[in-house]
């Protein structure tokens, strides 16, 4: 199962969905990373929370993780909000250029943002990821409850025995699906504005995906 760690303001509450590991999980993830710098191309951007050009990807210099930064990912309810603004989603297709002889799995995902929720309002963040052509991971769901005016962060980790590695010798995109949902609940949407963000205009807030690396079998 995925293990979930949550941090936010003292008034926040978390509801985390239990997950079942995907079929075909591979064991034995190594801690070392390839010495050559990997690169990531954004090949698909789709969704109300990430128009083309509003999501940027950067790889850590030591190849241990990569980050995704959104610039306009916000779900809100209240005066002036459009009827569809309460739900925003983003689907990213990423092509990872990995040195020959290496493969990877995602061992941890850290999601961050800011929440402004009136008493009675709730907000939910959902996420899943999978390799193209393979079974999708179960969606993780985290719920915040107002009153809350604070930054939030959730971290989902995958035990070694549940890691799903990219197939060696194949070229499959990594698909990342996320969703933000804000609901007025018992608050008054006619006068109270509540919102949940997962965006940053200066790059200080991002989502982070941690790698587990291992060597591919040598072909004879």
Tab-separated table of C-alpha atoms in Angstrom:
chain	number	residue	atom	x	y	z
A	1	UNK	CA	0.000	0.000	0.000
A	2	UNK	CA	0.945	3.613	-0.424
A	3	UNK	CA	1.856	5.360	2.790
A	4	UNK	CA	0.579	8.915	3.147
A	5	UNK	CA	2.080	11.734	5.207
A	6	UNK	CA	0.184	14.998	5.547
A	7	UNK	CA	1.121	18.392	6.924
A	8	UNK	CA	-0.884	21.631	7.014
A	9	UNK	CA	-2.576	24.017	9.460
A	10	UNK	CA	-3.861	22.634	12.734
A	11	UNK	CA	-7.474	22.990	11.612
A	12	UNK	CA	-7.013	20.807	8.532
A	13	UNK	CA	-8.243	17.226	8.317
A	14	UNK	CA	-7.041	14.503	5.987
A	15	UNK	CA	-8.942	11.681	4.327
A	16	UNK	CA	-6.508	9.413	2.454
A	17	UNK	CA	-7.697	6.593	0.198
A	18	UNK	CA	-6.172	3.158	0.734
A	19	UNK	CA	-4.371	1.870	-2.330
A	20	UNK	CA	-3.680	-1.502	-3.856
A	21	UNK	CA	-0.313	-1.971	-5.607
A	22	UNK	CA	-0.518	-2.299	-9.389
A	23	UNK	CA	-0.077	-5.698	-10.951
A	24	UNK	CA	3.412	-6.486	-12.172
A	25	UNK	CA	5.191	-4.571	-9.447
A	26	UNK	CA	8.945	-5.113	-9.440
A	27	UNK	CA	11.093	-5.477	-6.357
A	28	UNK	CA	14.680	-4.585	-5.680
A	29	UNK	CA	14.827	-0.862	-6.487
A	30	UNK	CA	18.387	0.423	-6.180
A	31	UNK	CA	19.277	3.725	-4.582
A	32	UNK	CA	21.909	4.770	-7.152
A	33	UNK	CA	21.079	7.102	-10.046
A	34	UNK	CA	22.653	7.190	-13.519
A	35	UNK	CA	25.662	9.533	-13.743
A	36	UNK	CA	24.473	11.111	-17.004
A	37	UNK	CA	21.892	13.882	-16.606
A	38	UNK	CA	18.443	12.748	-17.645
A	39	UNK	CA	15.994	15.069	-19.412
A	40	UNK	CA	12.197	15.220	-19.511
A	41	UNK	CA	10.027	16.459	-22.374
A	42	UNK	CA	6.423	17.561	-21.815
A	43	UNK	CA	4.647	15.880	-24.729
A	44	UNK	CA	1.051	16.353	-23.586
A	45	UNK	CA	-0.719	19.000	-21.494
A	46	UNK	CA	-4.477	18.834	-21.084
A	47	UNK	CA	-6.915	20.110	-18.503
A	48	UNK	CA	-8.626	23.153	-17.035
A	49	UNK	CA	-5.838	23.577	-14.463
A	50	UNK	CA	-2.878	23.536	-16.845
A	51	UNK	CA	-3.208	25.273	-20.144
A	52	UNK	CA	-0.277	24.720	-22.529
A	53	UNK	CA	2.702	26.664	-21.242
A	54	UNK	CA	1.487	26.809	-17.633
A	55	UNK	CA	3.310	23.678	-16.418
A	56	UNK	CA	7.106	23.391	-16.267
A	57	UNK	CA	9.274	20.347	-15.470
A	58	UNK	CA	12.785	20.355	-13.990
A	59	UNK	CA	15.095	17.456	-13.087
A	60	UNK	CA	17.251	17.479	-9.958
A	61	UNK	CA	20.995	17.702	-10.771
A	62	UNK	CA	21.615	14.351	-9.061
A	63	UNK	CA	18.785	12.597	-10.975
A	64	UNK	CA	17.000	11.619	-7.756
A	65	UNK	CA	13.761	13.483	-8.490
A	66	UNK	CA	11.954	15.873	-10.785
A	67	UNK	CA	9.533	18.712	-10.094
A	68	UNK	CA	6.437	20.015	-11.850
A	69	UNK	CA	5.552	23.684	-11.326
A	70	UNK	CA	2.094	24.996	-12.236
A	71	UNK	CA	1.367	28.700	-12.726
A	72	UNK	CA	-2.445	28.789	-12.785
A	73	UNK	CA	-3.776	25.730	-10.974
A	74	UNK	CA	-6.588	26.960	-8.677
A	75	UNK	CA	-10.079	25.668	-7.836
A	76	UNK	CA	-12.486	28.064	-6.123
A	77	UNK	CA	-16.080	28.727	-5.127
A	78	UNK	CA	-17.688	32.008	-4.092
A	79	UNK	CA	-18.577	35.438	-5.467
A	80	UNK	CA	-17.218	35.971	-8.960
A	81	UNK	CA	-16.157	32.345	-9.473
A	82	UNK	CA	-17.467	30.689	-12.624
A	83	UNK	CA	-19.805	27.691	-12.230
A	84	UNK	CA	-17.036	25.320	-13.335
A	85	UNK	CA	-14.187	26.856	-11.302
A	86	UNK	CA	-14.817	24.565	-8.306
A	87	UNK	CA	-13.048	21.716	-10.119
A	88	UNK	CA	-9.745	21.887	-11.996
A	89	UNK	CA	-7.716	19.044	-13.431
A	90	UNK	CA	-4.465	18.465	-15.270
A	91	UNK	CA	-3.199	15.575	-17.385
A	92	UNK	CA	0.505	15.577	-18.204
A	93	UNK	CA	2.314	13.237	-20.563
A	94	UNK	CA	6.066	13.188	-19.894
A	95	UNK	CA	8.790	11.573	-21.979
A	96	UNK	CA	11.801	10.728	-19.821
A	97	UNK	CA	15.103	10.395	-21.635
A	98	UNK	CA	17.033	7.907	-19.517
A	99	UNK	CA	20.580	6.599	-20.219
A	100	UNK	CA	20.728	3.126	-21.722
A	101	UNK	CA	20.926	0.350	-19.154
A	102	UNK	CA	18.806	2.087	-16.500
A	103	UNK	CA	15.155	1.998	-15.558
A	104	UNK	CA	13.146	3.794	-12.888
A	105	UNK	CA	10.036	3.795	-10.737
A	106	UNK	CA	8.325	6.591	-8.823
A	107	UNK	CA	8.841	5.892	-5.141
A	108	UNK	CA	7.361	9.065	-3.618
A	109	UNK	CA	5.235	12.011	-4.710
A	110	UNK	CA	5.053	15.297	-2.784
A	111	UNK	CA	2.189	17.687	-3.533
A	112	UNK	CA	2.105	21.247	-2.184
A	113	UNK	CA	-0.075	24.332	-2.385
A	114	UNK	CA	-2.125	26.858	-0.458
A	115	UNK	CA	-5.654	26.588	0.950
A	116	UNK	CA	-8.074	29.340	1.938
A	117	UNK	CA	-11.244	27.696	3.224
A	118	UNK	CA	-14.103	29.236	5.183
A	119	UNK	CA	-15.715	27.276	7.986
A	120	UNK	CA	-17.861	24.538	6.485
A	121	UNK	CA	-16.005	24.479	3.155
A	122	UNK	CA	-13.874	21.547	1.996
A	123	UNK	CA	-11.231	20.972	-0.651
A	124	UNK	CA	-9.844	17.759	-2.127
A	125	UNK	CA	-6.646	16.992	-4.002
A	126	UNK	CA	-6.430	13.811	-6.086
A	127	UNK	CA	-3.541	12.322	-8.030
A	128	UNK	CA	-2.477	9.227	-9.929
A	129	UNK	CA	0.283	8.313	-12.360
A	130	UNK	CA	1.077	5.421	-14.661
A	131	UNK	CA	3.243	4.412	-17.589
A	132	UNK	CA	1.650	4.483	-21.031
A	133	UNK	CA	0.049	1.140	-21.843
A	134	UNK	CA	0.233	-0.119	-18.246
A	135	UNK	CA	-2.338	-0.317	-15.477
A	136	UNK	CA	-3.157	3.003	-13.842
A	137	UNK	CA	-2.290	3.414	-10.181
A	138	UNK	CA	-5.177	3.887	-7.795
A	139	UNK	CA	-5.974	7.540	-7.198
A	140	UNK	CA	-4.851	9.064	-3.918
A	141	UNK	CA	-7.306	11.521	-2.382
A	142	UNK	CA	-6.648	14.078	0.366
A	143	UNK	CA	-9.346	16.299	1.869
A	144	UNK	CA	-8.909	19.593	3.746
A	145	UNK	CA	-11.619	21.207	5.874
A	146	UNK	CA	-12.189	24.821	6.810
A	147	UNK	CA	-11.600	27.056	8.532
A	148	UNK	CA	-8.093	26.982	7.070
A	149	UNK	CA	-5.712	29.638	5.786
A	150	UNK	CA	-2.369	27.931	5.321
A	151	UNK	CA	0.007	26.052	3.065
A	152	UNK	CA	-0.549	22.323	2.705
A	153	UNK	CA	1.564	19.333	1.684
A	154	UNK	CA	0.856	15.639	1.189
A	155	UNK	CA	3.433	12.928	0.490
A	156	UNK	CA	2.630	9.471	-0.862
A	157	UNK	CA	5.357	6.847	-0.621
A	158	UNK	CA	5.511	3.413	-2.221
A	159	UNK	CA	7.101	0.443	-0.411
A	160	UNK	CA	9.907	-1.301	-2.310
A	161	UNK	CA	7.831	-4.422	-2.903
A	162	UNK	CA	5.137	-2.355	-4.653
A	163	UNK	CA	7.328	-0.335	-7.038
A	164	UNK	CA	6.363	-0.476	-10.714
A	165	UNK	CA	9.374	0.104	-12.993
A	166	UNK	CA	9.381	1.444	-16.516
A	167	UNK	CA	9.886	-1.539	-18.874
A	168	UNK	CA	13.519	-1.864	-19.942
A	169	UNK	CA	14.077	-1.197	-23.638
A	170	UNK	CA	10.643	0.386	-24.109
A	171	UNK	CA	9.666	4.003	-24.677
A	172	UNK	CA	6.535	4.771	-22.714
A	173	UNK	CA	5.391	8.136	-21.459
A	174	UNK	CA	4.778	8.752	-17.786
A	175	UNK	CA	1.222	10.065	-17.406
A	176	UNK	CA	0.399	12.186	-14.369
A	177	UNK	CA	-3.225	13.017	-13.586
A	178	UNK	CA	-4.159	15.479	-10.838
A	179	UNK	CA	-7.366	17.175	-9.723
A	180	UNK	CA	-8.365	19.956	-7.322
A	181	UNK	CA	-11.930	20.228	-5.989
A	182	UNK	CA	-13.322	22.969	-3.742
A	183	UNK	CA	-16.835	22.751	-2.292
A	184	UNK	CA	-18.753	25.405	-0.354
A	185	UNK	CA	-20.333	22.847	1.962
A	186	UNK	CA	-21.926	24.614	4.920
A	187	UNK	CA	-20.305	27.962	4.063
A	188	UNK	CA	-22.161	30.682	2.145
A	189	UNK	CA	-21.004	30.721	-1.507
A	190	UNK	CA	-22.860	33.996	-2.053
A	191	UNK	CA	-20.402	35.867	0.169
A	192	UNK	CA	-17.552	33.492	1.093
A	193	UNK	CA	-14.748	32.711	-1.352
A	194	UNK	CA	-12.849	29.485	-0.701
A	195	UNK	CA	-10.052	28.093	-2.854
A	196	UNK	CA	-7.335	25.469	-3.142
A	197	UNK	CA	-4.183	26.011	-5.204
A	198	UNK	CA	-1.324	23.904	-6.432
A	199	UNK	CA	0.393	26.696	-8.344
A	200	UNK	CA	3.270	29.127	-8.049
A	201	UNK	CA	4.163	32.228	-10.065
A	202	UNK	CA	7.798	32.231	-8.901
A	203	UNK	CA	8.527	28.490	-8.844
A	204	UNK	CA	8.623	28.300	-5.040
A	205	UNK	CA	5.712	25.828	-4.883
A	206	UNK	CA	5.926	22.640	-6.907
A	207	UNK	CA	5.098	18.967	-6.907
A	208	UNK	CA	8.022	16.593	-6.579
A	209	UNK	CA	8.383	13.025	-7.805
A	210	UNK	CA	11.203	10.888	-6.387
A	211	UNK	CA	12.940	8.184	-8.424
A	212	UNK	CA	14.025	4.685	-7.543
A	213	UNK	CA	16.640	3.437	-10.031
A	214	UNK	CA	17.929	0.018	-11.043
A	215	UNK	CA	20.027	-1.479	-13.821
A	216	UNK	CA	18.407	-3.268	-16.755
A	217	UNK	CA	19.510	-6.845	-17.564
A	218	UNK	CA	22.297	-6.911	-20.124
A	219	UNK	CA	21.318	-8.294	-23.495
A	220	UNK	CA	23.352	-11.188	-24.883
